[in-house]
Coordinates of N, CA and C in Angstrom, one line a residue:
M253 N 7.6 3.5 18.6 CA 6.4 3.2 17.8 C 5.2 4.0 18.2
M254 N 5.0 4.1 19.5 CA 3.9 4.9 20.1 C 4.0 6.4 19.7
A255 N 5.2 6.9 19.8 CA 5.4 8.3 19.4 C 5.1 8.5 18.0
A256 N 5.5 7.6 17.1 CA 5.3 7.8 15.7 C 3.8 7.7 15.4
L257 N 3.0 6.9 16.1 CA 1.6 6.8 15.9 C 0.9 8.1 16.5
D258 N 1.4 8.6 17.6 CA 0.9 9.8 18.2 C 1.0 11.0 17.2
Q259 N 2.2 11.1 16.7 CA 2.5 12.2 15.8 C 1.7 12.1 14.5
A260 N 1.6 10.9 13.9 CA 0.8 10.7 12.7 C -0.7 11.0 13.0
A261 N -1.2 10.6 14.1 CA -2.6 10.8 14.4 C -2.8 12.3 14.5
E262 N -1.9 13.0 15.2 CA -2.1 14.5 15.3 C -2.0 15.2 14.0
R263 N -1.2 14.7 13.1 CA -1.0 15.3 11.8 C -2.3 15.1 11.0
H264 N -2.9 13.9 11.0 CA -4.0 13.6 10.2 C -5.4 13.9 10.8
A265 N -5.4 13.9 12.1 CA -6.7 14.1 12.8 C -6.5 14.9 14.1
P266 N -6.0 16.2 13.9 CA -5.6 17.0 15.1 C -6.8 17.1 16.1
G267 N -6.4 16.7 17.3 CA -7.4 16.8 18.4 C -8.5 15.8 18.4
L268 N -8.5 14.9 17.5 CA -9.6 13.9 17.3 C -9.2 12.5 17.7
W269 N -8.0 12.3 18.2 CA -7.6 11.0 18.5 C -7.2 10.9 20.0
Q270 N -7.1 9.7 20.5 CA -6.7 9.5 21.9 C -6.0 8.2 22.1
R271 N -5.1 8.1 23.0 CA -4.5 6.8 23.4 C -5.5 6.0 24.2
M272 N -5.6 4.7 23.9 CA -6.6 3.9 24.6 C -5.9 2.7 25.1
P273 N -5.9 2.5 26.4 CA -5.4 1.2 27.0 C -6.3 0.1 26.5
S274 N -5.8 -1.0 26.2 CA -6.6 -2.1 25.7 C -6.1 -3.4 26.3
G275 N -7.0 -4.2 26.7 CA -6.7 -5.6 27.2 C -6.5 -6.6 26.0
A276 N -6.9 -6.1 24.8 CA -6.7 -7.0 23.7 C -5.3 -7.1 23.3
G277 N -4.8 -8.3 23.1 CA -3.4 -8.5 22.7 C -3.3 -8.8 21.2
H278 N -4.2 -9.6 20.7 CA -4.1 -9.9 19.3 C -2.7 -10.4 18.9
D279 N -2.2 -10.1 17.7 CA -0.9 -10.6 17.3 C 0.2 -9.7 18.0
A280 N -0.2 -8.5 18.4 CA 0.8 -7.5 19.0 C 1.5 -8.1 20.2
Q281 N 0.8 -9.0 20.9 CA 1.5 -9.5 22.1 C 2.6 -10.5 21.7
Y282 N 2.5 -11.1 20.6 CA 3.5 -12.0 20.1 C 4.6 -11.3 19.4
I283 N 4.2 -10.3 18.6 CA 5.2 -9.5 17.9 C 6.1 -8.8 18.8
A284 N 5.5 -8.3 19.9 CA 6.2 -7.5 20.9 C 7.4 -8.3 21.6
K285 N 7.3 -9.6 21.5 CA 8.4 -10.4 22.0 C 9.7 -10.2 21.2
R286 N 9.5 -9.8 19.9 CA 10.6 -9.7 19.0 C 11.0 -8.3 18.6
M287 N 10.0 -7.4 18.6 CA 10.2 -6.0 18.2 C 9.1 -5.1 18.8
P288 N 9.3 -3.8 18.8 CA 8.2 -2.9 19.3 C 6.9 -3.1 18.5
A289 N 5.8 -3.1 19.2 CA 4.5 -3.3 18.6 C 3.5 -2.3 19.2
S290 N 2.5 -1.9 18.4 CA 1.4 -1.1 18.8 C 0.2 -1.5 18.1
M291 N -0.9 -1.1 18.6 CA -2.2 -1.3 17.9 C -2.9 0.0 17.6
L292 N -3.5 0.1 16.4 CA -4.2 1.3 16.0 C -5.7 0.9 15.8
F293 N -6.5 1.6 16.5 CA -7.9 1.4 16.5 C -8.6 2.5 15.7
V294 N -9.7 2.1 14.9 CA -10.5 3.1 14.3 C -11.9 2.9 14.9
P295 N -12.8 3.9 14.9 CA -14.1 3.8 15.5 C -15.0 2.8 14.7
S296 N -15.7 2.0 15.5 CA -16.7 1.2 14.9 C -18.1 1.9 15.1
I297 N -18.9 1.7 14.1 CA -20.3 2.3 14.2 C -21.0 1.8 15.4
G298 N -21.5 2.6 16.2 CA -22.2 2.2 17.4 C -21.4 1.5 18.5
G299 N -20.0 1.6 18.3 CA -19.1 1.0 19.3 C -19.1 -0.5 19.3
I300 N -19.7 -1.1 18.3 CA -19.8 -2.6 18.2 C -18.5 -3.2 17.7
S301 N -17.9 -4.1 18.5 CA -16.6 -4.7 18.2 C -16.6 -6.2 18.4
H302 N -15.9 -6.9 17.5 CA -15.8 -8.3 17.6 C -17.2 -9.0 17.6
H303 N -17.9 -8.6 16.6 CA -19.3 -9.1 16.4 C -19.6 -9.0 14.9
W304 N -20.5 -9.9 14.5 CA -20.8 -9.9 13.0 C -21.4 -8.6 12.5
A305 N -22.0 -7.8 13.5 CA -22.6 -6.5 13.1 C -21.6 -5.4 13.1
E306 N -20.3 -5.7 13.4 CA -19.3 -4.6 13.5 C -19.2 -4.0 12.1
D307 N -19.1 -2.7 12.0 CA -18.9 -1.9 10.8 C -18.1 -0.7 11.1
T308 N -17.4 -0.2 10.1 CA -16.7 1.1 10.2 C -16.9 1.9 9.0
K309 N -17.0 3.2 9.2 CA -17.2 4.1 8.0 C -15.9 4.1 7.2
E310 N -16.1 4.1 5.8 CA -15.0 4.1 4.9 C -14.0 5.2 5.2
E311 N -14.5 6.4 5.5 CA -13.6 7.5 5.7 C -12.8 7.3 7.0
D312 N -13.3 6.6 8.0 CA -12.5 6.3 9.2 C -11.4 5.2 8.8
L313 N -11.8 4.3 8.0 CA -10.8 3.3 7.5 C -9.7 3.9 6.7
A314 N -10.0 4.9 5.8 CA -9.0 5.6 5.0 C -8.1 6.4 5.9
L315 N -8.7 7.1 6.9 CA -7.9 7.9 7.8 C -7.0 7.0 8.6
G316 N -7.5 5.9 9.1 CA -6.6 4.9 9.8 C -5.4 4.5 9.0
C317 N -5.7 4.2 7.7 CA -4.6 3.8 6.8 C -3.6 4.9 6.6
Q318 N -4.1 6.1 6.5 CA -3.1 7.2 6.4 C -2.3 7.4 7.6
V319 N -2.9 7.3 8.8 CA -2.1 7.4 10.0 C -1.1 6.2 10.1
L320 N -1.5 5.0 9.8 CA -0.6 3.9 9.9 C 0.6 4.0 8.9
A321 N 0.3 4.4 7.7 CA 1.3 4.6 6.7 C 2.3 5.7 7.1
D322 N 1.8 6.8 7.6 CA 2.6 7.9 8.1 C 3.5 7.4 9.2
A323 N 2.9 6.7 10.2 CA 3.6 6.3 11.4 C 4.7 5.3 11.0
A324 N 4.4 4.4 10.1 CA 5.4 3.4 9.6 C 6.5 4.0 8.9
E325 N 6.3 5.0 8.1 CA 7.3 5.7 7.4 C 8.2 6.4 8.4
T326 N 7.6 7.1 9.4 CA 8.4 7.8 10.4 C 9.3 6.9 11.2
Y327 N 8.7 5.8 11.6 CA 9.4 4.8 12.4 C 10.5 4.1 11.7
L328 N 10.3 3.8 10.4 CA 11.3 3.1 9.6 C 12.5 4.1 9.3
K329 N 12.2 5.4 9.2 CA 13.3 6.3 8.9 C 14.1 6.6 10.1
G330 N 13.6 6.2 11.3 CA 14.3 6.4 12.5 C 14.3 7.8 13.0

């Protein structure tokens, strides 16, 4: 799963992405008990996260969706 995300990120945002260790588990920690799981983050304006003021640029959301769809297709094709 991580390799598929890495490859998709590089295809859609060459040189603009990074792997980020995260202490956040969210649903991924439960899904990972049954199947491979990863989390994909997109930048929040001003770095604000988990707060009512959190916001993300539409173009970053769209890019994140493209990366996710690409990675899912790659992963599912094996």
